[in-house]
Amino acid sequence: MNEHLNTTDQPGTAKHRRADRKLGRTMIGLGAVVGLGLAAWAGTANAATSSGTATAKATPTCSAAALKATYGQQLGGGMNHAGIVIRLRNLSGKTCALRGYPGLGLENSAHKKLTTHTTWGNTWYAHNPGKKTLTLKDGESAEAVVAWTHANTGTSGAVHAAFLEITPPASTQHKTLALPQWVDHGDLSVTALAKHITVTP
C-alpha cells in the first residue's frame, strides 16, 4: 500500500518540479530584463547629469584680459548731470559669462587713484536692469550706464578726473579709459550689466 502511494506520487512531484523550474527561469528572465532597464535608466541619468555639469563648466566667467572696454553713447542734460554708456566686449575667442556690476574708480592724469564712491542701481539716465547672468559669445558685448554730476570747481570736494577704471564682475584686474571730467565728490552711480539698456539722453 505504501509502495503504491509512493509510486503514484512520483509523476506529480516531477510535474511540480518542472513547473517550479519553468517559473524560476521565468523569474530570472524577468529579473534580468528589469535589471537591464534599471541599468539603462541609471546610465541615462548619469549621462544627463554629466552633460549638465559639463555645460555649466563650459561657460567660465569673463576675465579682464578677455574683454575690451569702450564707451558707447555719451549722456548729458540739465542740472549738471553727465553720464556715459560703458561696454565690455568679449574678444577671448570663446564664450564666457558676466553677472553683476562693474567696479569703477577714478584716476588723475598721473594714473593715481582718486577718492571714488560708487552706488549700484538706477541712474539719472536709466533704470537698473538687475543682476542677470549674461552669456557672451565671442564678439558680443554687455553694457552698463554710469552717471555723475559735475559743477566743476564750484563744488566743494569736486574731483578732477582724467581716467576711469572699469573692473569686470568677479575680476581683480581693471581696464582703463580716458575720462577728463569733473565729478562732484567723486560720486558715481552705475547700473548692472545687461546686453542692452535703454537710456534717456
Tab-separated table of C-alpha atoms in Angstrom:
chain	number	residue	atom	x	y	z
A	1	MET	CA	0.000	0.000	0.000
A	2	ASN	CA	2.791	2.311	0.901
A	3	GLU	CA	4.690	1.392	-2.268
A	4	HIS	CA	1.588	2.219	-4.388
A	5	LEU	CA	1.255	5.591	-2.751
A	6	ASN	CA	4.927	6.325	-3.300
A	7	THR	CA	4.726	5.229	-6.967
A	8	THR	CA	1.601	7.350	-7.554
A	9	ASP	CA	3.172	10.473	-6.008
A	10	GLN	CA	6.307	10.461	-8.236
A	11	PRO	CA	4.767	11.727	-11.517
A	12	GLY	CA	3.034	14.585	-9.671
A	13	THR	CA	6.238	15.527	-7.937
A	14	ALA	CA	8.122	15.583	-11.235
A	15	LYS	CA	5.471	17.842	-12.780
A	16	HIS	CA	5.683	20.224	-9.836
A	17	ARG	CA	9.451	20.284	-10.126
A	18	ARG	CA	9.277	21.047	-13.867
A	19	ALA	CA	6.752	23.812	-13.178
A	20	ASP	CA	8.947	25.194	-10.433
A	21	ARG	CA	11.978	25.174	-12.722
A	22	LYS	CA	9.988	26.900	-15.507
A	23	LEU	CA	8.715	29.505	-13.026
A	24	GLY	CA	12.244	30.006	-11.721
A	25	ARG	CA	13.592	30.503	-15.259
A	26	THR	CA	10.782	32.995	-15.963
A	27	MET	CA	11.519	34.958	-12.802
A	28	ILE	CA	15.248	35.006	-13.622
A	29	GLY	CA	14.429	36.269	-17.116
A	30	LEU	CA	12.172	38.981	-15.753
A	31	GLY	CA	14.818	39.944	-13.215
A	32	ALA	CA	17.391	40.263	-15.986
A	33	VAL	CA	15.065	42.477	-18.040
A	34	VAL	CA	14.298	44.671	-15.036
A	35	GLY	CA	17.998	44.837	-14.185
A	36	LEU	CA	18.867	45.885	-17.739
A	37	GLY	CA	16.139	48.510	-17.633
A	38	LEU	CA	17.431	49.938	-14.357
A	39	ALA	CA	20.983	49.927	-15.689
A	40	ALA	CA	19.879	51.773	-18.828
A	41	TRP	CA	17.935	54.318	-16.761
A	42	ALA	CA	20.892	54.849	-14.449
A	43	GLY	CA	23.193	55.284	-17.440
A	44	THR	CA	20.856	57.868	-18.973
A	45	ALA	CA	20.540	59.744	-15.672
A	46	ASN	CA	24.304	59.758	-15.182
A	47	ALA	CA	24.808	60.932	-18.757
A	48	ALA	CA	22.305	63.746	-18.248
A	49	THR	CA	23.979	64.782	-15.019
A	50	SER	CA	27.414	64.678	-16.627
A	51	SER	CA	26.119	66.678	-19.573
A	52	GLY	CA	24.627	69.314	-17.258
A	53	THR	CA	27.854	69.547	-15.293
A	54	ALA	CA	29.885	69.816	-18.467
A	55	THR	CA	27.611	72.593	-19.758
A	56	ALA	CA	27.933	74.531	-16.507
A	57	LYS	CA	31.726	74.167	-16.562
A	58	ALA	CA	31.877	75.123	-20.238
A	59	THR	CA	30.963	78.794	-19.558
A	60	PRO	CA	33.691	80.411	-17.458
A	61	THR	CA	33.498	83.940	-16.100
A	62	CYS	CA	34.903	86.541	-18.487
A	63	SER	CA	38.309	87.668	-17.290
A	64	ALA	CA	39.505	91.240	-17.673
A	65	ALA	CA	42.058	90.040	-20.223
A	66	ALA	CA	39.250	88.562	-22.348
A	67	LEU	CA	37.345	91.859	-22.506
A	68	LYS	CA	37.777	95.125	-24.370
A	69	ALA	CA	36.314	98.200	-22.681
A	70	THR	CA	34.887	101.017	-24.790
A	71	TYR	CA	32.451	103.885	-24.432
A	72	GLY	CA	29.081	103.981	-26.078
A	73	GLN	CA	26.658	106.866	-26.003
A	74	GLN	CA	27.705	109.986	-24.096
A	75	LEU	CA	24.915	111.407	-21.964
A	76	GLY	CA	24.211	114.988	-20.941
A	77	GLY	CA	21.329	117.024	-19.596
A	78	GLY	CA	20.420	119.762	-17.209
A	79	MET	CA	21.123	120.204	-13.516
A	80	ASN	CA	24.827	119.406	-14.052
A	81	HIS	CA	24.145	115.744	-14.841
A	82	ALA	CA	26.513	113.756	-17.047
A	83	GLY	CA	26.952	110.120	-17.932
A	84	ILE	CA	28.181	107.571	-20.386
A	85	VAL	CA	27.471	104.020	-21.542
A	86	ILE	CA	30.360	101.621	-20.983
A	87	ARG	CA	30.706	98.398	-22.949
A	88	LEU	CA	32.666	95.235	-22.237
A	89	ARG	CA	33.205	93.168	-25.375
A	90	ASN	CA	34.295	89.534	-25.294
A	91	LEU	CA	37.329	89.072	-27.527
A	92	SER	CA	38.563	85.813	-25.984
A	93	GLY	CA	37.577	83.624	-28.922
A	94	LYS	CA	35.380	81.594	-26.542
A	95	THR	CA	32.042	82.005	-24.792
A	96	CYS	CA	32.206	83.463	-21.289
A	97	ALA	CA	29.780	84.913	-18.744
A	98	LEU	CA	29.316	88.108	-16.731
A	99	ARG	CA	26.966	88.836	-13.840
A	100	GLY	CA	26.507	91.931	-11.732
A	101	TYR	CA	28.009	95.396	-11.580
A	102	PRO	CA	31.301	96.696	-12.925
A	103	GLY	CA	33.669	98.156	-10.377
A	104	LEU	CA	34.570	101.808	-11.009
A	105	GLY	CA	37.419	104.052	-9.918
A	106	LEU	CA	38.656	107.492	-10.899
A	107	GLU	CA	42.297	108.338	-11.640
A	108	ASN	CA	44.071	111.635	-12.170
A	109	SER	CA	46.330	112.419	-15.126
A	110	ALA	CA	49.222	110.552	-13.450
A	111	HIS	CA	47.007	107.456	-13.021
A	112	LYS	CA	46.885	107.989	-9.294
A	113	LYS	CA	43.684	106.715	-7.736
A	114	LEU	CA	41.229	109.386	-6.628
A	115	THR	CA	38.576	109.087	-3.943
A	116	THR	CA	35.611	107.413	-5.617
A	117	HIS	CA	32.204	106.389	-4.249
A	118	THR	CA	30.100	104.096	-6.447
A	119	THR	CA	26.391	103.454	-5.982
A	120	TRP	CA	24.747	100.443	-7.654
A	121	GLY	CA	21.212	100.697	-9.033
A	122	ASN	CA	19.170	103.219	-11.013
A	123	THR	CA	20.944	106.194	-12.547
A	124	TRP	CA	19.730	109.564	-13.799
A	125	TYR	CA	19.613	108.114	-17.323
A	126	ALA	CA	18.475	104.519	-16.968
A	127	HIS	CA	16.614	102.089	-14.739
A	128	ASN	CA	18.674	99.300	-13.273
A	129	PRO	CA	18.048	96.014	-15.157
A	130	GLY	CA	19.099	93.970	-12.095
A	131	LYS	CA	21.742	91.284	-11.807
A	132	LYS	CA	21.456	88.627	-14.512
A	133	THR	CA	23.919	86.102	-15.833
A	134	LEU	CA	24.931	87.203	-19.328
A	135	THR	CA	26.425	84.623	-21.665
A	136	LEU	CA	28.639	86.383	-24.176
A	137	LYS	CA	29.779	84.636	-27.317
A	138	ASP	CA	32.997	85.798	-28.913
A	139	GLY	CA	32.418	89.329	-30.191
A	140	GLU	CA	29.325	90.022	-28.068
A	141	SER	CA	29.121	92.859	-25.541
A	142	ALA	CA	27.496	93.784	-22.257
A	143	GLU	CA	26.849	97.367	-21.212
A	144	ALA	CA	26.158	99.487	-18.156
A	145	VAL	CA	25.233	103.123	-17.653
A	146	VAL	CA	27.451	105.343	-15.492
A	147	ALA	CA	26.243	108.738	-14.240
A	148	TRP	CA	27.514	111.607	-12.087
A	149	THR	CA	27.061	115.330	-11.523
A	150	HIS	CA	29.631	117.995	-12.286
A	151	ALA	CA	29.657	121.542	-11.022
A	152	ASN	CA	33.368	121.844	-11.740
A	153	THR	CA	35.382	123.741	-9.151
A	154	GLY	CA	32.233	125.341	-7.798
A	155	THR	CA	31.538	122.212	-5.753
A	156	SER	CA	33.452	121.623	-2.561
A	157	GLY	CA	35.201	118.270	-2.809
A	158	ALA	CA	34.866	118.061	-6.600
A	159	VAL	CA	37.299	115.594	-8.174
A	160	HIS	CA	39.064	116.402	-11.429
A	161	ALA	CA	39.410	113.016	-13.124
A	162	ALA	CA	41.403	112.050	-16.173
A	163	PHE	CA	40.748	108.300	-16.368
A	164	LEU	CA	38.094	105.767	-15.375
A	165	GLU	CA	38.975	102.295	-14.088
A	166	ILE	CA	36.455	99.610	-15.067
A	167	THR	CA	36.695	96.279	-13.240
A	168	PRO	CA	34.576	93.428	-14.643
A	169	PRO	CA	32.483	91.491	-12.084
A	170	ALA	CA	34.433	88.789	-10.214
A	171	SER	CA	37.738	90.179	-11.505
A	172	THR	CA	40.700	91.726	-9.697
A	173	GLN	CA	42.073	93.385	-12.860
A	174	HIS	CA	40.667	96.500	-14.493
A	175	LYS	CA	40.522	98.282	-17.843
A	176	THR	CA	41.308	101.998	-18.070
A	177	LEU	CA	39.635	104.568	-20.327
A	178	ALA	CA	40.159	108.313	-20.589
A	179	LEU	CA	37.539	110.351	-18.700
A	180	PRO	CA	38.550	114.028	-18.458
A	181	GLN	CA	35.655	115.124	-16.239
A	182	TRP	CA	34.874	116.910	-13.008
A	183	VAL	CA	32.940	114.564	-10.718
A	184	ASP	CA	31.225	116.020	-7.680
A	185	HIS	CA	32.660	114.420	-4.536
A	186	GLY	CA	33.905	111.509	-6.699
A	187	ASP	CA	30.352	110.082	-6.636
A	188	LEU	CA	29.395	107.717	-9.468
A	189	SER	CA	26.246	105.649	-9.971
A	190	VAL	CA	26.106	102.606	-12.243
A	191	THR	CA	23.574	100.032	-13.407
A	192	ALA	CA	24.117	96.284	-13.551
A	193	LEU	CA	25.480	94.910	-16.803
A	194	ALA	CA	22.956	93.914	-19.469
A	195	LYS	CA	23.006	93.035	-23.159
A	196	HIS	CA	21.257	96.358	-23.812
A	197	ILE	CA	19.987	99.184	-21.597
A	198	THR	CA	17.536	101.826	-22.774
A	199	VAL	CA	18.745	105.290	-21.807
A	200	THR	CA	17.184	108.725	-21.664
A	201	PRO	CA	19.785	111.176	-23.014
